[in-house]
Amino acid sequence: MSQVTARKFTVSIAVLTLLLGVPAAGSALPKDPLDPPVIVDPGEEPPEPGPRTGFQWSMPSRFGGDADGDGIVDYHWDAATATYAQSYVNPDGFDLDLDGCHTAEEMASGTSLNNYSWSIDGEVVADRTHGCELSHRFPAEGDYQVMMTITTPEEDTTTVTETVTVKDWFIVSIGDSYGSGEGSPDVPQRFDDAGFVSAGARWVDQRCHRSANAGSAQAAIDIERSDRRSSVTFISLACSGATIDRTVHEGDAHMGSGILAPFRGTEPPQSGAYLKSQIQALAEAANGRTIDALIVSAGGNDAHFADIIADCVWHNMPRVLGTGGRCHEQPEILDRLEQDFATLPKRYDRLAAALADPAPAGRPALVIDNVYLTEYPDSLTDGAGQTCTSILGEITSVTPFDFAKAHIDRDEAEWARHSVVTPLNAAIEAAVARHQDKGWHFVSGISQRFYKHGYCAMDHFIVQAYESARSQGPLWPWIHRSGPMPTPNLMEQKGMMHPNRFGYGVYGSQIRAALESFSGSGPSFAVAPTALGLSSSSGAAGWLTGVCDGTDCASDRAVLTVSASDAAGLVGASLTVDGRDCADVTGVTCAADLGADGVYRWTLQIRSEGVRQLTFVASNRYGVTSTFHHDARVDLNDPPAPTAEVAVGLLGENDWYRSAVDVQFDGSDTPAGSGVALIEYSSPQLGDGTPYTVGAKAAARFGEDADGSAADGVYEINYRAVDQAGRRSAAQGLTLKIDQTAPTVVVGTPDERQYQLRESVTSGYDCADATSGVHECVGSVLDGAPLDTAAIGSQEVTVVATDKAGNLTSASVTYDVTYGLTALYDETKAAKAGSTVPIKLRLTDALGSNVSDPSLTLNAVRLRKIDDTVGSAAAVASSANPDSNFRYAGDSYIYNLRTNGLSPGTWALHFTVSGDPVEHTATFRVR
C-alpha cells in the first residue's frame, strides 16, 4: 500500500469563508503589500498569474460545480439506480489547460502575433497556431514531457520543456449520517408567506440524506479549489442510519445495516430493493481505480448512539407517573451499552478485513491508499464548554412539570459525554492503531473544534430541534408567529444533534488537515511563544503561562509570533481570532509585518485567559493557499489553593484517627483558566518526599501501605493544585494523626503457673504504645501489689491498656493457688511386690505449716509408672482404701496401697484434694 507523504492538501481562502462562515477578508492586520483582497467568491477559482517565461498549466475542476444550475453540487449520481456515472469515476482522460501567454494583451485574448507549437512526449499536438493557450486531454494520470515552441514573425524561436504532472485525487466517503451530511440538506425546505412548506428539502440523495454540505464533501471542494494543477473526483456512499454490520430494525421492519450489508436507507421507498452494501457499491463504482483517500464515519449507530439520545429524552416522561427515570439509571440501557462497546472492536476489524480483502466474493477488490476514520464531535456543551443543563427542554413543554419534560437534563448529558462519546472516539482511535498497517488514520481534533459550540451554545455547530424542523421537516400543521413549530415526535427530527453547515465546515477543515499528505505545497507556518523581545513561558499541554521577567514572574499577558513563508513568494494573508477580526476581540492585540526575508509574521499579545482559536491564511503567487489553525491556550494565573477534608475516617480521642483516612481534595481554577489537572501532595511519612498526585476532585488514602497493612504516624501533608498549564497554587498544609494499632500489654507476674498457699508474690506488668502513647494502664491488681494466694483455687489478673487515640487492649493471666505436700514415709524404700505401701503425707502452705484438715478429701485417681528398670507389664492396682480416698489420721493422711500386679520400678500415685485445681502425686518404689 503506497503512503503519500510528500505533499499537503491546501485550502483556498474562498473555501475557508464557505466552510467556516467567517469574514476572513476583514483583518486587523496593518495594510501592507501582503494585504490584497484574497477572499474571493466561493464559486470562483483562485486567480492564476501568468508566467513571465515558459508556460503555466492547470486542470479544470471536476467536483464542486453546479452545471445544471439546480442549486445542488453535481455528484454525477443516479438516485434511481443508486449508481455513479462511470464516465465520471473512471474517465477516458483528464483535461489540462496549457497557458504560454506572456503579455497582458495575450492573456486577455488568448492569441498572439507569435506562432505556438506544442508537443507531448515527442508527439506534436498543435503546430504553428496563433493561440497561446491549449486545452488537451491526457489519457491517464502521470508525468508528461511538454514542449512549447514560440516562433516570432521574424522566425526567431524559443523552446521551453517542462514536466507536467496530471493528478486527479480520487476521494471517497462512506459511513453513517455524520458522513452523509444529515441535518444540512443541499437546499433547505422553503415556506410561503403564510408559513406553510412550499417546497421540501432537497438532497443529492433523498434516500440517504446525502448532502454536499457533509464534511468530506466540503474537504473535497476545498482541495479541488486550492490547487489549480490537480483535480478531484469525489463520490459519497454514506447513508444516514447506516451501521458497520449491526442490523437495524424499525418496529418489525428489517432495515439492514449499510456498510458491510444491504440497507433500506433513512428515508426508504414504500417498496423496492435494498441498497447494496456501501462496500459493494464502492467496489463496482471504483472498478479497480485506486482510491487515494477513503473517509469513514462509522460506529455511532453500532453503539446505538441515536437510540441512547432518544432514551435520554423519553425516559424522563413517565417520571410524573412514578415510573421511568433518567437514561443512565436504566439497567437495560447500561447493559445494552456495555454489550455494544464489547462488540465494537470486532466490527471495526471486520470493516478493515473487508476493505483489504484481495479476492472478495461477488465484487471487485478495492485498492485503497489511505483510510481516514473521523472522530465524532462532543455536541452536548454550551458556549462556556460546560455540559448543557437541558437539551430539547426549550421546545418540549409537554407538561408544566420540569421533571416530566421530554428532554435531556445535565446529568444525562454529562453521562452521555463521558460514557458514550468519549469511549466511542477511543474505540475508533484504537481501531486505527490496530490497522495502521492497512493505511488507517485517525481524523482527530473535531471534538476540540466543537468545544464551546455544542447544542446549547449561542454560536452552535449542532442542529437544534427547531432548526431541523425548519430545514428538513417534519413540521406542525399550525402556524406560529415565529414560524412553523416542530412536531412533538422528536424521533422524526433526524437532522437534530447533527452538525449544521458551520459544524460540517469544521469537519471539512479537520479532514483536510488529516489529508495533508496529498496535494501540491503551499505556504508553511511556524509558531513561537515570543514577540517584541519577550518570551512567554510554555506550560504543559501547549498552554502559554505568560511573559516572565525572571524575578517576580507575575504574568499580565502572553505573546505569540506566527510566521508564514513560501519559496514562491507570498501574495496574501489574513488572520481571524475566534472567527472575528482581531480588532473586535477584547484582550487581544495583533500586528503584522513582512520581513526582508520574505517571511510574513503576525505578532499577538493576549491579555486574557482562555483558548483563542486562531486561523491564519496565506497564498503564494501561484494561487496556492494554505490555512493554519492554532489554538492559543493562555493561562496567566496560578490556580486558587485547593481544599482538603477528611471524607472517610474513624475519629478517636485527642484528634487521632483510629483507621486509615481518605482525604477528599477539591481544586478549581480561575473561570477562564486551563482547569485544574491534579492535586499534588507529599509528606515525609510517605517516603523520600516525592510528590504523589490524584485527580482535581479525588481522594487519597493515608495510613495504609500498598499491601493494605496499617501505616500509623503523624502525617504532615503539603498539597497544592496543578492546572492543565502546569501552574501550581500556593502550598497548603494538613496534619493527620493516625493510630490504628492497639497498645501492647506484657504481664510478667503472675505467669501461668502454680503458687503455693500463702506464697508471697507481687504483680508486675507493663503497657506500651509506639504511636500516640499510652493513656492508661490499669490492672485488676495494682502493678507491684501482692497477688492473692490466701485461698486455694484459680485466680485471674486482667490488665487493660488504652492509648491516646482511644484504642484498647486487654490481657488476662490465670494462676493456680495449690497445697504443698510433706511426705511422712520413705519414698526411696522399695516395697516387695504384692505388699501394701502406706502413703502417708500432710498438706502444707508456703511456710511449711501443716494445713491438713479432716474436711478435705484426698482422692486417688490413677497410678503411673515413672521408670521401669525391669520392663514388666503393670498389673491392675488395688487399694486397702476401698473408696479410693485417703484416710485422715491425727494430723495427716494415709493411703494403704496394695502393690499386687505392679512391676518393679518407681511409681506415682496421682490424687486430688478438695478445692485444689492442681492434681498432686506421691511416689513409691516396688522391687
Coordinates of N, CA, C and O in Angstrom, one line a residue, residues 780-883:
S780 N -6.4 -5.4 87.3 CA -7.3 -5.8 88.4 C -6.5 -5.9 89.8 O -7.1 -5.9 90.8
V781 N -5.2 -6.0 89.7 CA -4.3 -5.8 90.8 C -3.3 -4.7 90.5 O -2.8 -4.7 89.3
L782 N -3.1 -3.8 91.3 CA -2.1 -2.8 91.1 C -0.7 -3.4 90.7 O -0.3 -4.4 91.3
D783 N 0.0 -2.7 89.8 CA 1.3 -3.1 89.5 C 2.2 -3.0 90.7 O 2.3 -2.0 91.4
G784 N 2.8 -4.2 91.1 CA 3.7 -4.2 92.3 C 3.0 -4.6 93.6 O 3.6 -4.8 94.6
A785 N 1.7 -4.8 93.5 CA 0.9 -5.2 94.7 C 1.0 -6.7 94.8 O 1.2 -7.4 93.9
P786 N 0.7 -7.2 96.1 CA 0.8 -8.7 96.3 C -0.4 -9.4 95.6 O -1.5 -8.8 95.5
L787 N -0.1 -10.5 95.1 CA -1.1 -11.4 94.5 C -1.9 -12.1 95.6 O -1.4 -12.4 96.7
D788 N -3.1 -12.4 95.3 CA -3.9 -13.1 96.2 C -3.6 -14.6 96.2 O -3.9 -15.3 95.3
T789 N -2.9 -15.1 97.3 CA -2.6 -16.6 97.4 C -3.2 -17.1 98.7 O -2.8 -18.1 99.3
A790 N -4.2 -16.4 99.3 CA -4.7 -16.8 100.6 C -5.7 -17.9 100.6 O -6.0 -18.5 101.6
A791 N -6.2 -18.2 99.4 CA -7.1 -19.3 99.3 C -6.8 -20.2 98.1 O -6.2 -19.8 97.1
I792 N -7.1 -21.5 98.3 CA -6.9 -22.5 97.3 C -7.8 -22.2 96.1 O -9.0 -22.0 96.3
G793 N -7.3 -22.4 94.9 CA -8.2 -22.3 93.7 C -7.5 -21.5 92.6 O -6.3 -21.1 92.7
S794 N -8.2 -21.2 91.5 CA -7.7 -20.5 90.3 C -8.0 -19.0 90.5 O -9.1 -18.6 90.8
Q795 N -7.0 -18.2 90.2 CA -7.2 -16.7 90.3 C -6.8 -16.1 88.9 O -6.1 -16.7 88.1
E796 N -7.3 -14.9 88.6 CA -7.1 -14.2 87.3 C -6.7 -12.8 87.6 O -7.3 -12.1 88.4
V797 N -5.7 -12.3 86.8 CA -5.3 -10.9 86.8 C -5.5 -10.4 85.4 O -5.0 -11.0 84.5
T798 N -6.3 -9.3 85.3 CA -6.6 -8.7 84.0 C -6.0 -7.3 84.0 O -6.1 -6.5 84.9
V799 N -5.3 -6.9 82.8 CA -4.7 -5.6 82.6 C -5.3 -5.0 81.4 O -5.4 -5.6 80.3
V800 N -5.9 -3.8 81.5 CA -6.5 -3.1 80.3 C -5.6 -1.8 80.0 O -5.4 -1.0 80.9
A801 N -5.2 -1.7 78.7 CA -4.4 -0.6 78.3 C -5.2 0.2 77.2 O -5.8 -0.4 76.3
T802 N -5.2 1.5 77.3 CA -5.8 2.4 76.2 C -4.7 3.4 75.8 O -3.9 3.9 76.7
D803 N -4.6 3.7 74.5 CA -3.7 4.7 74.1 C -4.4 6.0 73.9 O -5.6 6.2 74.1
K804 N -3.7 7.1 73.5 CA -4.3 8.4 73.5 C -5.2 8.6 72.3 O -6.0 9.6 72.3
A805 N -5.2 7.6 71.4 CA -6.2 7.7 70.3 C -7.5 7.0 70.6 O -8.5 7.1 69.9
G806 N -7.5 6.2 71.7 CA -8.7 5.5 72.2 C -8.7 4.1 71.8 O -9.7 3.4 72.1
N807 N -7.6 3.5 71.3 CA -7.5 2.1 71.1 C -7.3 1.4 72.4 O -6.7 1.9 73.3
L808 N -7.8 0.2 72.5 CA -7.8 -0.5 73.8 C -7.3 -1.9 73.6 O -7.6 -2.6 72.6
T809 N -6.5 -2.4 74.6 CA -6.1 -3.8 74.6 C -6.3 -4.3 76.0 O -6.1 -3.7 77.0
S810 N -6.7 -5.6 76.1 CA -6.9 -6.3 77.4 C -6.1 -7.6 77.4 O -6.2 -8.3 76.4
A811 N -5.4 -7.8 78.5 CA -4.7 -9.1 78.6 C -5.0 -9.7 80.0 O -5.0 -9.0 81.0
S812 N -5.2 -11.0 80.0 CA -5.5 -11.7 81.3 C -4.6 -12.9 81.5 O -4.3 -13.6 80.5
V813 N -4.2 -13.1 82.8 CA -3.3 -14.2 83.1 C -4.0 -15.0 84.3 O -4.4 -14.4 85.3
T814 N -4.2 -16.3 84.1 CA -4.7 -17.1 85.2 C -3.6 -17.9 85.9 O -2.7 -18.4 85.3
Y815 N -3.7 -17.9 87.3 CA -2.7 -18.7 88.0 C -3.5 -19.5 89.1 O -4.6 -19.2 89.5
D816 N -2.8 -20.6 89.5 CA -3.4 -21.5 90.5 C -2.7 -21.4 91.8 O -1.5 -21.3 91.9
V817 N -3.5 -21.4 92.9 CA -3.0 -21.5 94.3 C -3.3 -22.9 94.8 O -4.5 -23.4 94.8
T818 N -2.2 -23.6 95.2 CA -2.3 -25.0 95.5 C -1.7 -25.3 96.8 O -1.0 -24.5 97.4
Y819 N -1.9 -26.6 97.3 CA -1.3 -27.0 98.6 C 0.1 -27.5 98.3 O 0.4 -28.1 97.3
G820 N 1.0 -27.4 99.3 CA 2.3 -28.0 99.3 C 2.1 -29.4 100.0 O 1.1 -29.7 100.7
L821 N 3.0 -30.3 99.8 CA 3.0 -31.7 100.3 C 4.2 -32.0 101.1 O 5.4 -31.6 100.7
T822 N 4.0 -32.7 102.3 CA 5.2 -33.2 103.0 C 4.9 -34.7 103.2 O 3.9 -35.1 103.8
A823 N 5.9 -35.5 102.6 CA 5.7 -37.0 102.7 C 6.2 -37.4 104.1 O 7.2 -37.0 104.6
L824 N 5.4 -38.3 104.7 CA 5.7 -38.9 106.0 C 6.1 -40.4 105.9 O 6.0 -41.1 106.8
Y825 N 6.6 -40.8 104.8 CA 7.1 -42.1 104.5 C 8.4 -42.0 103.7 O 8.6 -40.9 103.1
D826 N 9.1 -43.1 103.7 CA 10.4 -43.1 102.9 C 10.1 -43.4 101.5 O 9.8 -44.5 101.1
E827 N 10.2 -42.4 100.7 CA 9.9 -42.5 99.2 C 10.9 -43.3 98.5 O 10.7 -43.8 97.4
T828 N 12.1 -43.5 99.1 CA 13.2 -44.2 98.4 C 13.2 -45.7 98.7 O 13.9 -46.4 98.0
K829 N 12.5 -46.1 99.7 CA 12.5 -47.5 100.1 C 11.6 -48.3 99.2 O 10.4 -47.9 99.0
A830 N 12.1 -49.4 98.7 CA 11.3 -50.3 97.8 C 10.5 -51.3 98.5 O 11.1 -52.0 99.4
A831 N 9.2 -51.4 98.2 CA 8.4 -52.4 98.8 C 8.3 -53.6 97.9 O 8.5 -53.5 96.7
K832 N 8.1 -54.8 98.6 CA 8.1 -56.0 97.8 C 6.8 -56.1 97.1 O 5.7 -55.7 97.6
A833 N 6.8 -56.5 95.8 CA 5.6 -56.6 95.0 C 4.6 -57.5 95.7 O 4.9 -58.6 96.2
G834 N 3.3 -57.0 95.8 CA 2.3 -57.8 96.5 C 2.0 -57.3 97.9 O 1.0 -57.6 98.5
S835 N 3.0 -56.5 98.4 CA 2.8 -55.9 99.8 C 2.0 -54.7 99.7 O 1.7 -54.1 98.6
T836 N 1.7 -54.1 100.9 CA 0.9 -52.8 101.0 C 1.9 -51.7 101.3 O 2.7 -51.9 102.3
V837 N 1.8 -50.6 100.6 CA 2.7 -49.5 100.8 C 1.8 -48.4 101.5 O 0.8 -47.9 100.9
P838 N 2.2 -48.0 102.7 CA 1.4 -46.9 103.3 C 1.9 -45.5 102.8 O 3.0 -45.1 103.1
I839 N 1.0 -44.8 102.1 CA 1.3 -43.5 101.5 C 0.8 -42.5 102.6 O -0.4 -42.3 102.7
K840 N 1.7 -41.9 103.4 CA 1.3 -41.0 104.4 C 1.9 -39.6 104.2 O 3.1 -39.5 103.9
L841 N 1.0 -38.6 104.3 CA 1.5 -37.2 104.0 C 0.7 -36.2 104.7 O -0.4 -36.5 105.2
R842 N 1.2 -34.9 104.6 CA 0.5 -33.8 105.1 C 0.3 -32.7 104.0 O 1.2 -32.7 103.1
L843 N -0.7 -31.9 104.2 CA -0.8 -30.7 103.3 C -0.2 -29.5 104.0 O -0.5 -29.3 105.2
T844 N 0.6 -28.7 103.3 CA 1.2 -27.6 103.9 C 1.0 -26.3 103.1 O 0.7 -26.4 101.9
D845 N 1.4 -25.2 103.7 CA 1.4 -23.9 103.0 C 2.8 -23.6 102.6 O 3.7 -24.4 102.8
A846 N 3.0 -22.4 102.0 CA 4.3 -22.0 101.5 C 5.3 -21.8 102.6 O 6.5 -21.9 102.4
L847 N 4.8 -21.7 103.9 CA 5.7 -21.5 105.0 C 6.0 -22.9 105.7 O 6.8 -23.0 106.6
G848 N 5.4 -24.0 105.1 CA 5.7 -25.3 105.7 C 4.7 -25.7 106.8 O 4.8 -26.8 107.3
S849 N 3.7 -24.8 107.1 CA 2.8 -25.1 108.2 C 1.8 -26.2 107.7 O 1.4 -26.2 106.5
N850 N 1.5 -27.1 108.6 CA 0.5 -28.1 108.3 C -0.9 -27.6 108.3 O -1.4 -26.9 109.2
V851 N -1.5 -27.8 107.2 CA -2.9 -27.3 107.0 C -3.8 -28.4 106.7 O -4.9 -28.2 106.2
S852 N -3.4 -29.6 107.0 CA -4.3 -30.8 106.8 C -5.5 -30.6 107.6 O -5.5 -30.1 108.8
D853 N -6.6 -31.1 107.1 CA -7.9 -30.9 107.8 C -8.8 -32.1 107.4 O -8.8 -32.5 106.2
P854 N -9.5 -32.7 108.4 CA -10.4 -33.8 108.1 C -11.5 -33.5 107.1 O -12.0 -34.4 106.5
S855 N -11.8 -32.2 106.9 CA -12.9 -31.9 106.0 C -12.4 -32.0 104.6 O -13.2 -31.9 103.6
L856 N -11.1 -32.0 104.3 CA -10.6 -32.1 103.0 C -10.5 -33.6 102.5 O -10.2 -34.5 103.3
T857 N -10.9 -33.8 101.3 CA -10.9 -35.2 100.8 C -9.8 -35.3 99.8 O -9.7 -34.5 98.9
L858 N -8.9 -36.3 100.0 CA -7.9 -36.6 99.1 C -8.3 -37.9 98.4 O -8.5 -38.9 99.0
N859 N -8.4 -37.8 97.1 CA -9.0 -39.0 96.3 C -7.9 -39.4 95.3 O -7.4 -38.7 94.5
A860 N -7.6 -40.7 95.4 CA -6.6 -41.3 94.5 C -7.3 -41.6 93.1 O -8.4 -42.1 93.1
V861 N -6.7 -41.1 92.0 CA -7.3 -41.2 90.7 C -6.6 -42.2 89.8 O -7.3 -42.8 88.9
R862 N -5.3 -42.4 89.9 CA -4.6 -43.3 89.0 C -3.2 -43.6 89.4 O -2.7 -42.8 90.2
L863 N -2.6 -44.7 88.9 CA -1.2 -45.0 89.1 C -0.5 -44.8 87.8 O -1.0 -45.0 86.7
R864 N 0.8 -44.4 87.9 CA 1.6 -44.1 86.7 C 3.0 -44.6 87.0 O 3.6 -44.3 88.0
K865 N 3.5 -45.4 86.1 CA 4.9 -45.9 86.2 C 5.8 -44.8 85.7 O 5.7 -44.2 84.7
I866 N 6.7 -44.5 86.6 CA 7.7 -43.4 86.3 C 8.9 -44.0 85.6 O 9.3 -43.4 84.5
D867 N 9.5 -45.1 86.1 CA 10.5 -45.7 85.3 C 10.4 -47.2 85.5 O 9.7 -47.7 86.4
D868 N 11.0 -47.9 84.6 CA 10.8 -49.4 84.5 C 12.1 -50.0 84.3 O 12.5 -50.2 83.2
T869 N 12.8 -50.3 85.4 CA 14.1 -50.9 85.3 C 14.0 -52.4 84.8 O 15.0 -52.9 84.3
V870 N 12.9 -53.0 85.1 CA 12.7 -54.4 84.7 C 11.9 -54.5 83.4 O 12.2 -55.3 82.5
G871 N 10.9 -53.7 83.2 CA 10.2 -53.6 82.0 C 9.0 -54.6 81.9 O 8.4 -54.8 80.9
S872 N 8.5 -55.1 83.1 CA 7.4 -56.0 83.1 C 6.1 -55.1 83.0 O 6.1 -54.0 83.4
A873 N 5.0 -55.7 82.6 CA 3.7 -55.0 82.5 C 3.1 -54.8 83.8 O 3.2 -55.6 84.7
A874 N 2.5 -53.6 84.0 CA 1.9 -53.3 85.3 C 0.6 -54.0 85.5 O -0.2 -54.0 84.5
A875 N 0.4 -54.6 86.7 CA -0.9 -55.2 87.0 C -1.8 -54.2 87.4 O -1.5 -53.0 87.8
V876 N -3.1 -54.5 87.4 CA -4.1 -53.5 87.9 C -4.0 -53.4 89.4 O -4.0 -54.3 90.1
A877 N -3.8 -52.1 89.8 CA -3.5 -51.9 91.2 C -4.8 -51.9 92.0 O -5.9 -51.5 91.5
S878 N -4.7 -52.3 93.3 CA -5.9 -52.3 94.2 C -5.4 -51.6 95.4 O -4.2 -51.5 95.7
S879 N -6.4 -51.1 96.2 CA -6.0 -50.3 97.4 C -6.7 -50.9 98.6 O -7.7 -51.5 98.5
A880 N -6.0 -50.7 99.7 CA -6.6 -51.0 101.0 C -7.7 -50.1 101.4 O -8.5 -50.3 102.3
N881 N -7.8 -48.9 100.6 CA -8.8 -48.0 100.8 C -9.9 -48.2 99.7 O -9.8 -47.9 98.6
P882 N -11.0 -48.9 100.1 CA -12.0 -49.3 99.1 C -12.6 -48.2 98.4 O -13.1 -48.3 97.2
D883 N -12.7 -47.0 99.0 CA -13.4 -45.8 98.3 C -12.4 -45.0 97.6 O -12.7 -43.9 97.1

